[in-house]
mmCIF file of C-alpha atoms and ligand atoms in Angstrom:
data_model
loop_
_atom_site.group_PDB
_atom_site.id
_atom_site.type_symbol
_atom_site.label_atom_id
_atom_site.label_comp_id
_atom_site.label_asym_id
_atom_site.label_seq_id
_atom_site.Cartn_x
_atom_site.Cartn_y
_atom_site.Cartn_z
ATOM 1 C CA UNK V 1 104.947 44.004 117.522
ATOM 2 C CA UNK V 2 103.762 41.240 119.890
ATOM 3 C CA UNK V 3 100.532 39.653 118.573
ATOM 4 C CA UNK V 4 100.559 35.950 119.720
ATOM 5 C CA UNK V 5 101.464 35.143 123.264
ATOM 6 C CA UNK V 6 102.047 31.779 125.029
ATOM 7 C CA UNK V 7 101.669 31.300 128.766
ATOM 8 C CA UNK V 8 102.898 28.437 130.884
ATOM 9 C CA UNK V 9 103.299 27.627 134.558
ATOM 10 C CA UNK V 10 106.538 25.958 135.548
ATOM 11 C CA UNK V 11 108.169 24.412 138.558
ATOM 12 C CA UNK V 12 106.265 23.746 141.838
ATOM 13 C CA UNK V 13 102.677 24.860 141.555
ATOM 14 C CA UNK V 14 101.677 27.810 143.781
ATOM 15 C CA UNK V 15 98.230 29.067 144.771
ATOM 16 C CA UNK V 16 97.322 32.108 142.553
ATOM 17 C CA UNK V 17 98.796 30.743 139.331
ATOM 18 C CA UNK V 18 95.275 30.373 138.036
ATOM 19 C CA UNK V 19 94.488 34.041 138.792
ATOM 20 C CA UNK V 20 97.738 35.023 137.016
ATOM 21 C CA UNK V 21 96.669 32.870 133.955
ATOM 22 C CA UNK V 22 93.309 34.512 133.966
ATOM 23 C CA UNK V 23 94.840 37.999 134.143
ATOM 24 C CA UNK V 24 97.366 37.375 131.383
ATOM 25 C CA UNK V 25 94.789 35.735 129.058
ATOM 26 C CA UNK V 26 92.175 38.422 129.532
ATOM 27 C CA UNK V 27 94.526 41.335 129.334
ATOM 28 C CA UNK V 28 96.116 39.942 126.125
ATOM 29 C CA UNK V 29 92.755 39.333 124.528
ATOM 30 C CA UNK V 30 91.623 42.846 125.554
ATOM 31 C CA UNK V 31 94.712 44.266 123.653
ATOM 32 C CA UNK V 32 93.894 42.150 120.495
ATOM 33 C CA UNK V 33 96.586 39.502 121.045
ATOM 34 C CA UNK V 34 95.952 35.706 120.352
ATOM 35 C CA UNK V 35 96.607 33.861 123.627
ATOM 36 C CA UNK V 36 97.803 30.256 123.888
ATOM 37 C CA UNK V 37 98.007 28.137 126.978
ATOM 38 C CA UNK V 38 101.002 25.760 126.955
ATOM 39 C CA UNK V 39 100.314 22.659 129.163
ATOM 40 C CA UNK V 40 102.763 21.057 131.582
ATOM 41 C CA UNK V 41 105.253 23.950 131.611
ATOM 42 C CA UNK V 42 108.168 23.855 129.187
ATOM 43 C CA UNK V 43 107.478 20.086 128.648
ATOM 44 C CA UNK V 44 104.225 21.081 126.845
ATOM 45 C CA UNK V 45 106.223 23.428 124.602
ATOM 46 C CA UNK V 46 108.585 20.617 123.720
ATOM 47 C CA UNK V 47 105.631 18.226 123.049
ATOM 48 C CA UNK V 48 103.517 20.795 121.339
ATOM 49 C CA UNK V 49 100.648 20.740 123.943
ATOM 50 C CA UNK V 50 99.072 24.109 123.413
ATOM 51 C CA UNK V 51 95.430 25.386 123.175
ATOM 52 C CA UNK V 52 94.197 28.776 122.024
ATOM 53 C CA UNK V 53 92.360 30.575 125.004
ATOM 54 C CA UNK V 54 89.317 32.585 124.846
ATOM 55 C CA UNK V 55 87.971 34.873 127.673
ATOM 56 C CA UNK V 56 85.703 32.174 128.745
ATOM 57 C CA UNK V 57 88.535 29.603 128.885
ATOM 58 C CA UNK V 58 89.592 31.228 132.183
ATOM 59 C CA UNK V 59 86.208 31.821 133.634
ATOM 60 C CA UNK V 60 85.799 30.895 137.234
ATOM 61 C CA UNK V 61 89.486 29.865 137.838
ATOM 62 C CA UNK V 62 90.797 32.800 139.867
ATOM 63 C CA UNK V 63 89.731 31.228 143.207
ATOM 64 C CA UNK V 64 91.084 27.779 142.242
ATOM 65 C CA UNK V 65 94.321 26.317 143.670
ATOM 66 C CA UNK V 66 96.940 24.520 141.591
ATOM 67 C CA UNK V 67 97.237 25.374 137.984
ATOM 68 C CA UNK V 68 94.736 24.338 135.437
ATOM 69 C CA UNK V 69 97.289 24.216 132.712
ATOM 70 C CA UNK V 70 99.492 21.998 134.901
ATOM 71 C CA UNK V 71 103.131 22.441 135.511
ATOM 72 C CA UNK V 72 106.471 20.344 135.342
ATOM 73 C CA UNK V 73 110.043 20.618 136.257
ATOM 74 C CA UNK V 74 111.391 20.029 132.695
ATOM 75 C CA UNK V 75 114.904 18.608 132.634
ATOM 76 C CA UNK V 76 114.922 18.623 128.808
ATOM 77 C CA UNK V 77 114.383 22.283 128.577
ATOM 78 C CA UNK V 78 117.567 22.782 130.516
ATOM 79 C CA UNK V 79 119.473 21.482 127.476
ATOM 80 C CA UNK V 80 119.846 23.487 124.177
ATOM 81 C CA UNK V 81 118.438 20.465 122.233
ATOM 82 C CA UNK V 82 115.177 20.499 124.216
ATOM 83 C CA UNK V 83 114.918 24.200 123.912
ATOM 84 C CA UNK V 84 115.398 23.952 120.075
ATOM 85 C CA UNK V 85 112.477 21.403 119.937
ATOM 86 C CA UNK V 86 110.429 23.925 121.985
ATOM 87 C CA UNK V 87 111.364 26.706 119.721
ATOM 88 C CA UNK V 88 110.315 24.813 116.652
ATOM 89 C CA UNK V 89 106.741 24.392 118.165
ATOM 90 C CA UNK V 90 106.709 27.949 119.337
ATOM 91 C CA UNK V 91 107.374 29.195 115.831
ATOM 92 C CA UNK V 92 105.117 26.792 114.140
ATOM 93 C CA UNK V 93 102.251 28.116 116.285
ATOM 94 C CA UNK V 94 103.246 31.728 115.207
ATOM 95 C CA UNK V 95 104.017 32.768 118.800
ATOM 96 C CA UNK V 96 106.191 35.764 119.354
ATOM 97 C CA UNK V 97 106.257 36.132 123.126
ATOM 98 C CA UNK V 98 106.153 33.843 126.193
ATOM 99 C CA UNK V 99 104.878 34.510 129.712
ATOM 100 C CA UNK V 100 106.236 32.111 132.301
ATOM 101 C CA UNK V 101 104.859 31.844 135.819
ATOM 102 C CA UNK V 102 107.483 30.157 138.007
ATOM 103 C CA UNK V 103 110.614 30.409 140.137
ATOM 104 C CA UNK V 104 114.347 30.859 139.546
ATOM 105 C CA UNK V 105 114.861 27.563 137.631
ATOM 106 C CA UNK V 106 111.985 28.449 135.263
ATOM 107 C CA UNK V 107 113.466 31.934 134.760
ATOM 108 C CA UNK V 108 116.867 30.554 133.944
ATOM 109 C CA UNK V 109 115.310 28.460 131.164
ATOM 110 C CA UNK V 110 113.322 31.490 129.936
ATOM 111 C CA UNK V 111 116.441 33.741 129.872
ATOM 112 C CA UNK V 112 118.356 31.129 127.752
ATOM 113 C CA UNK V 113 115.315 30.634 125.449
ATOM 114 C CA UNK V 114 114.943 34.426 124.884
ATOM 115 C CA UNK V 115 118.679 34.823 124.136
ATOM 116 C CA UNK V 116 119.103 31.754 121.991
ATOM 117 C CA UNK V 117 116.108 32.408 119.707
ATOM 118 C CA UNK V 118 115.469 36.193 119.951
ATOM 119 C CA UNK V 119 111.905 35.788 121.173
ATOM 120 C CA UNK V 120 110.227 38.001 123.763
ATOM 121 C CA UNK V 121 109.571 36.710 127.106
ATOM 122 C CA UNK V 122 108.622 37.873 130.670
ATOM 123 C CA UNK V 123 108.591 36.081 133.952
ATOM 124 C CA UNK V 124 105.901 36.260 136.727
ATOM 125 C CA UNK V 125 107.236 35.212 140.153
ATOM 126 C CA UNK V 126 105.165 32.065 141.104
ATOM 127 C CA UNK V 127 106.591 29.994 144.007
ATOM 128 C CA UNK V 128 105.585 29.439 147.608
ATOM 129 C CA UNK V 129 109.213 29.897 148.636
ATOM 130 C CA UNK V 130 109.290 33.738 148.097
ATOM 131 C CA UNK V 131 112.906 33.328 147.185
ATOM 132 C CA UNK V 132 113.228 35.633 144.137
ATOM 133 C CA UNK V 133 115.161 38.844 144.202
ATOM 134 C CA UNK V 134 113.213 41.865 142.795
ATOM 135 C CA UNK V 135 109.708 41.152 144.265
ATOM 136 C CA UNK V 136 108.614 41.548 147.849
ATOM 137 C CA UNK V 137 106.196 38.647 147.405
ATOM 138 C CA UNK V 138 105.978 35.812 145.017
ATOM 139 C CA UNK V 139 102.508 34.479 143.944
ATOM 140 C CA UNK V 140 101.632 31.636 146.417
ATOM 141 C CA UNK V 141 103.650 32.643 149.314
ATOM 142 C CA UNK V 142 100.870 34.283 151.240
ATOM 143 C CA UNK V 143 98.640 31.268 150.888
ATOM 144 C CA UNK V 144 101.276 28.884 151.935
ATOM 145 C CA UNK V 145 102.111 31.009 154.871
ATOM 146 C CA UNK V 146 98.559 31.027 155.999
ATOM 147 C CA UNK V 147 98.115 27.283 155.428
ATOM 148 C CA UNK V 148 101.164 26.687 157.569
ATOM 149 C CA UNK V 149 100.029 29.157 160.146
ATOM 150 C CA UNK V 150 96.608 27.399 160.534
ATOM 151 C CA UNK V 151 98.431 24.037 160.904
ATOM 152 C CA UNK V 152 100.867 25.378 163.530
ATOM 153 C CA UNK V 153 98.105 26.968 165.549
ATOM 154 C CA UNK V 154 96.326 23.548 165.734
ATOM 155 C CA UNK V 155 99.710 21.874 166.692
ATOM 156 C CA UNK V 156 99.913 24.446 169.443
ATOM 157 C CA UNK V 157 96.686 23.158 170.962
ATOM 158 C CA UNK V 158 97.855 19.570 171.251
ATOM 159 C CA UNK V 159 101.390 20.614 172.284
ATOM 160 C CA UNK V 160 100.011 22.696 175.206
ATOM 161 C CA UNK V 161 97.715 19.750 176.239
ATOM 162 C CA UNK V 162 100.708 17.423 176.614
ATOM 163 C CA UNK V 163 103.563 19.739 177.612
ATOM 164 C CA UNK V 164 105.351 18.879 174.366
ATOM 165 C CA UNK V 165 107.988 20.301 172.125
ATOM 166 C CA UNK V 166 106.999 20.128 168.480
ATOM 167 C CA UNK V 167 109.356 20.461 165.538
ATOM 168 C CA UNK V 168 107.391 21.640 162.595
ATOM 169 C CA UNK V 169 108.969 21.400 159.113
ATOM 170 C CA UNK V 170 107.753 23.846 156.560
ATOM 171 C CA UNK V 171 108.783 23.971 152.823
ATOM 172 C CA UNK V 172 111.708 25.990 151.473
ATOM 173 C CA UNK V 173 114.425 24.171 149.844
ATOM 174 C CA UNK V 174 116.984 27.000 150.008
ATOM 175 C CA UNK V 175 114.936 29.768 151.490
ATOM 176 C CA UNK V 176 113.729 30.464 155.001
ATOM 177 C CA UNK V 177 111.023 33.024 154.269
ATOM 178 C CA UNK V 178 108.139 30.610 154.794
ATOM 179 C CA UNK V 179 109.745 29.434 158.003
ATOM 180 C CA UNK V 180 110.523 32.819 159.431
ATOM 181 C CA UNK V 181 107.296 34.498 158.549
ATOM 182 C CA UNK V 182 105.135 31.664 159.959
ATOM 183 C CA UNK V 183 107.372 31.526 163.050
ATOM 184 C CA UNK V 184 106.625 35.223 163.739
ATOM 185 C CA UNK V 185 102.979 34.953 162.935
ATOM 186 C CA UNK V 186 102.384 31.869 164.990
ATOM 187 C CA UNK V 187 104.482 32.991 168.041
ATOM 188 C CA UNK V 188 106.697 29.920 167.731
ATOM 189 C CA UNK V 189 109.707 29.717 170.100
ATOM 190 C CA UNK V 190 112.496 28.964 167.672
ATOM 191 C CA UNK V 191 113.138 28.874 163.919
ATOM 192 C CA UNK V 192 115.851 27.246 161.861
ATOM 193 C CA UNK V 193 116.345 28.720 158.352
ATOM 194 C CA UNK V 194 119.009 27.769 155.701
ATOM 195 C CA UNK V 195 120.351 31.486 155.729
ATOM 196 C CA UNK V 196 121.518 31.245 159.260
ATOM 197 C CA UNK V 197 123.496 28.692 161.374
ATOM 198 C CA UNK V 198 121.876 28.357 164.806
ATOM 199 C CA UNK V 199 123.841 27.899 168.006
ATOM 200 C CA UNK V 200 122.206 24.677 169.001
ATOM 201 C CA UNK V 201 123.111 24.886 172.825
ATOM 202 C CA UNK V 202 121.763 28.351 172.962
ATOM 203 C CA UNK V 203 118.537 27.131 171.440
ATOM 204 C CA UNK V 204 118.334 24.406 174.085
ATOM 205 C CA UNK V 205 119.022 27.046 176.752
ATOM 206 C CA UNK V 206 116.229 29.258 175.668
ATOM 207 C CA UNK V 207 113.760 26.392 175.505
ATOM 208 C CA UNK V 208 114.845 25.316 179.001
ATOM 209 C CA UNK V 209 114.245 28.800 180.270
ATOM 210 C CA UNK V 210 110.795 28.883 178.848
ATOM 211 C CA UNK V 211 109.966 25.630 180.565
ATOM 212 C CA UNK V 212 111.188 26.972 183.818
ATOM 213 C CA UNK V 213 109.030 30.109 183.264
ATOM 214 C CA UNK V 214 105.976 27.758 183.141
ATOM 215 C CA UNK V 215 105.568 27.325 179.287
ATOM 216 C CA UNK V 216 103.329 24.273 178.482
ATOM 217 C CA UNK V 217 104.832 23.973 174.916
ATOM 218 C CA UNK V 218 107.500 25.065 172.612
ATOM 219 C CA UNK V 219 107.232 25.053 168.788
ATOM 220 C CA UNK V 220 110.323 24.948 166.709
ATOM 221 C CA UNK V 221 109.819 25.795 163.026
ATOM 222 C CA UNK V 222 112.460 24.197 160.630
ATOM 223 C CA UNK V 223 112.810 25.095 156.951
ATOM 224 C CA UNK V 224 113.234 21.844 155.017
ATOM 225 C CA UNK V 225 116.515 23.153 153.526
ATOM 226 C CA UNK V 226 118.197 23.898 156.894
ATOM 227 C CA UNK V 227 121.737 22.926 156.960
ATOM 228 C CA UNK V 228 121.301 20.996 160.205
ATOM 229 C CA UNK V 229 119.041 18.706 158.222
ATOM 230 C CA UNK V 230 115.283 18.377 158.320
ATOM 231 C CA UNK V 231 112.975 18.124 161.293
ATOM 232 C CA UNK V 232 113.885 14.503 162.212
ATOM 233 C CA UNK V 233 117.635 15.224 162.171
ATOM 234 C CA UNK V 234 117.056 18.138 164.480
ATOM 235 C CA UNK V 235 114.837 16.021 166.768
ATOM 236 C CA UNK V 236 117.696 13.556 167.095
ATOM 237 C CA UNK V 237 120.056 16.401 168.301
ATOM 238 C CA UNK V 238 117.464 17.554 170.901
ATOM 239 C CA UNK V 239 116.744 14.100 172.135
ATOM 240 C CA UNK V 240 120.416 13.454 172.687
ATOM 241 C CA UNK V 241 120.835 16.737 174.539
ATOM 242 C CA UNK V 242 117.619 16.422 176.507
ATOM 243 C CA UNK V 243 116.220 12.833 176.556
ATOM 244 C CA UNK V 244 113.642 13.915 179.154
ATOM 245 C CA UNK V 245 111.859 16.211 176.675
ATOM 246 C CA UNK V 246 108.774 14.826 175.127
ATOM 247 C CA UNK V 247 109.303 15.834 171.396
ATOM 248 C CA UNK V 248 107.168 15.280 168.292
ATOM 249 C CA UNK V 249 107.788 16.013 164.682
ATOM 250 C CA UNK V 250 105.344 17.265 162.153
ATOM 251 C CA UNK V 251 106.136 17.713 158.422
ATOM 252 C CA UNK V 252 103.647 19.952 156.832
ATOM 253 C CA UNK V 253 104.812 19.077 153.173
ATOM 254 C CA UNK V 254 102.717 19.609 150.115
ATOM 255 C CA UNK V 255 99.620 20.679 151.934
ATOM 256 C CA UNK V 256 101.303 24.179 151.846
ATOM 257 C CA UNK V 257 101.190 24.164 148.035
ATOM 258 C CA UNK V 258 97.403 23.579 147.795
ATOM 259 C CA UNK V 259 94.273 25.462 148.421
ATOM 260 C CA UNK V 260 92.359 28.458 147.139
ATOM 261 C CA UNK V 261 94.645 31.458 147.056
ATOM 262 C CA UNK V 262 94.287 34.060 149.668
ATOM 263 C CA UNK V 263 92.898 37.518 148.613
ATOM 264 C CA UNK V 264 96.538 38.815 148.796
ATOM 265 C CA UNK V 265 97.741 36.175 146.403
ATOM 266 C CA UNK V 266 94.869 36.600 144.003
ATOM 267 C CA UNK V 267 95.529 40.372 143.869
ATOM 268 C CA UNK V 268 99.208 40.048 143.438
ATOM 269 C CA UNK V 269 98.745 37.370 140.721
ATOM 270 C CA UNK V 270 96.105 39.489 138.888
ATOM 271 C CA UNK V 271 98.219 42.622 139.088
ATOM 272 C CA UNK V 272 101.365 40.988 137.952
ATOM 273 C CA UNK V 273 99.562 39.067 135.128
ATOM 274 C CA UNK V 274 97.925 42.270 133.865
ATOM 275 C CA UNK V 275 101.225 44.227 133.950
ATOM 276 C CA UNK V 276 103.160 41.450 132.222
ATOM 277 C CA UNK V 277 101.055 41.969 129.096
ATOM 278 C CA UNK V 278 101.342 45.730 129.275
ATOM 279 C CA UNK V 279 105.089 45.264 129.713
ATOM 280 C CA UNK V 280 105.387 42.981 126.697
ATOM 281 C CA UNK V 281 103.307 45.390 124.495
ATOM 282 C CA UNK V 282 105.609 48.065 125.616
ATOM 283 C CA UNK V 283 108.656 46.259 124.381
ATOM 284 C CA UNK V 284 109.826 44.725 127.688
ATOM 285 C CA UNK V 285 111.552 41.440 127.603
ATOM 286 C CA UNK V 286 113.961 39.227 129.506
ATOM 287 C CA UNK V 287 112.509 40.761 132.719
ATOM 288 C CA UNK V 288 110.509 39.642 135.645
ATOM 289 C CA UNK V 289 107.552 41.729 136.720
ATOM 290 C CA UNK V 290 107.949 42.172 140.460
ATOM 291 C CA UNK V 291 105.728 43.362 143.222
ATOM 292 C CA UNK V 292 107.084 45.987 145.732
ATOM 293 C CA UNK V 293 104.541 47.296 148.264
ATOM 294 C CA UNK V 294 106.204 48.204 151.479
ATOM 295 C CA UNK V 295 109.713 47.103 150.509
ATOM 296 C CA UNK V 296 109.945 45.409 153.937
ATOM 297 C CA UNK V 297 110.676 48.832 155.515
ATOM 298 C CA UNK V 298 108.978 50.598 158.343
ATOM 299 C CA UNK V 299 108.249 54.248 157.948
ATOM 300 C CA UNK V 300 107.293 56.904 160.494
ATOM 301 C CA UNK V 301 104.487 59.242 159.264
ATOM 302 C CA UNK V 302 103.506 62.407 161.138
ATOM 303 C CA UNK V 303 100.210 61.727 162.816
ATOM 304 C CA UNK V 304 98.594 64.724 161.242
ATOM 305 C CA UNK V 305 99.437 63.530 157.731
ATOM 306 C CA UNK V 306 97.456 60.324 158.238
ATOM 307 C CA UNK V 307 94.218 62.303 157.964
ATOM 308 C CA UNK V 308 95.350 65.373 156.110
ATOM 309 C CA UNK V 309 96.765 63.402 153.187
ATOM 310 C CA UNK V 310 94.569 61.043 151.293
ATOM 311 C CA UNK V 311 95.324 57.546 149.888
ATOM 312 C CA UNK V 312 93.690 57.142 146.547
ATOM 313 C CA UNK V 313 92.896 54.065 144.482
ATOM 314 C CA UNK V 314 95.172 54.371 141.430
ATOM 315 C CA UNK V 315 93.405 54.745 138.183
ATOM 316 C CA UNK V 316 95.286 51.802 136.659
ATOM 317 C CA UNK V 317 93.796 49.571 139.338
ATOM 318 C CA UNK V 318 90.324 50.674 138.404
ATOM 319 C CA UNK V 319 91.171 49.853 134.711
ATOM 320 C CA UNK V 320 92.629 46.537 135.590
ATOM 321 C CA UNK V 321 89.471 45.536 137.430
ATOM 322 C CA UNK V 322 87.582 46.221 134.258
ATOM 323 C CA UNK V 323 89.879 44.468 131.899
ATOM 324 C CA UNK V 324 90.113 41.296 134.064
ATOM 325 C CA UNK V 325 86.351 41.031 134.228
ATOM 326 C CA UNK V 326 86.005 41.245 130.486
HETATM 327 O O1 F6P I 1 109.736 25.371 145.014
HETATM 328 C C1 F6P I 1 108.598 25.175 145.762
HETATM 329 C C2 F6P I 1 108.843 23.917 146.592
HETATM 330 O O2 F6P I 1 107.516 23.577 147.323
HETATM 331 C C3 F6P I 1 109.938 23.862 147.549
HETATM 332 O O3 F6P I 1 109.603 24.546 148.774
HETATM 333 C C4 F6P I 1 110.164 22.449 147.795
HETATM 334 O O4 F6P I 1 111.371 22.149 148.259
HETATM 335 C C5 F6P I 1 109.919 21.906 146.411
HETATM 336 O O5 F6P I 1 109.001 22.769 145.695
HETATM 337 C C6 F6P I 1 109.302 20.418 146.393
HETATM 338 O O6 F6P I 1 109.164 20.147 145.075
HETATM 339 P P1 F6P I 1 108.567 18.824 144.529
HETATM 340 O O7 F6P I 1 107.011 19.078 144.700
HETATM 341 O O8 F6P I 1 108.901 18.660 143.072
HETATM 342 O O9 F6P I 1 108.918 17.727 145.352
#
């Protein structure tokens, strides 16, 4: 029976991690568990940096960016020796389960920890990269996407005013989700993602065509992990092919990781945080709690059904709203 639960945030911070923390702590306390925040990710577990949380420890944090319990990319936890030190502290505190908000590296560590020491553990997808299988959205992706979109819209104004081509680099080490979604949302002309090799001369041809159609600007979005290199490497290639083009580079960088979470991120984080505790209490372990809404598919619904059938607010959502406010 799970009675004492630790929670940590790990890897790159992501907007919505605080909302997840609030949901995990409040749901745990509602179900009579003792809840412990572990600071600086797995590093805090290795160095025994933990604090017992009350309901008011997480008051007012759900609209805050970053993570109030901080995060780290712990190299030591990747080794069994480091994990053993972490486990000694885990046991000394009387913890029996661990909730980890993070990305794939954090989950690899959690999986090893669970299997080496027989503890219970559950993962919450928290990364702006949206690169985890099993969830349609990760916590932080929507905010990062909207931050990037806002920046690209502003870049478009200046690009149009000068007849320029802008190469905008967004985050995403191995994943093109942020790049492709923001490219679509911003109406950008081209996008380079790590998952696909672009035919460079075809890209040049399409941009040329746009210019001859009277376009005043072109925006090319590049994921930082693209195999052609980052934005500056791609600019070099364009400048060689078309020295007459006026090209600028803009790297959006860590601005995409900050800021207050969007409503979508707060809701996903709250929902997943709440469900992670219900899952643990139900005996689930060594799993990630994922979020599937539309499953990225389009469906065709008979027109008549759109008014004859009713969408209802699920009862568990109504319960969740109560528990999280407690
Ligand atoms: O994993 C999220 C992410 O923002 C990636 O998109 C990016 O490559 C990486 O983290 C940057 O990490 P750091 O902040 O440690 O430099």
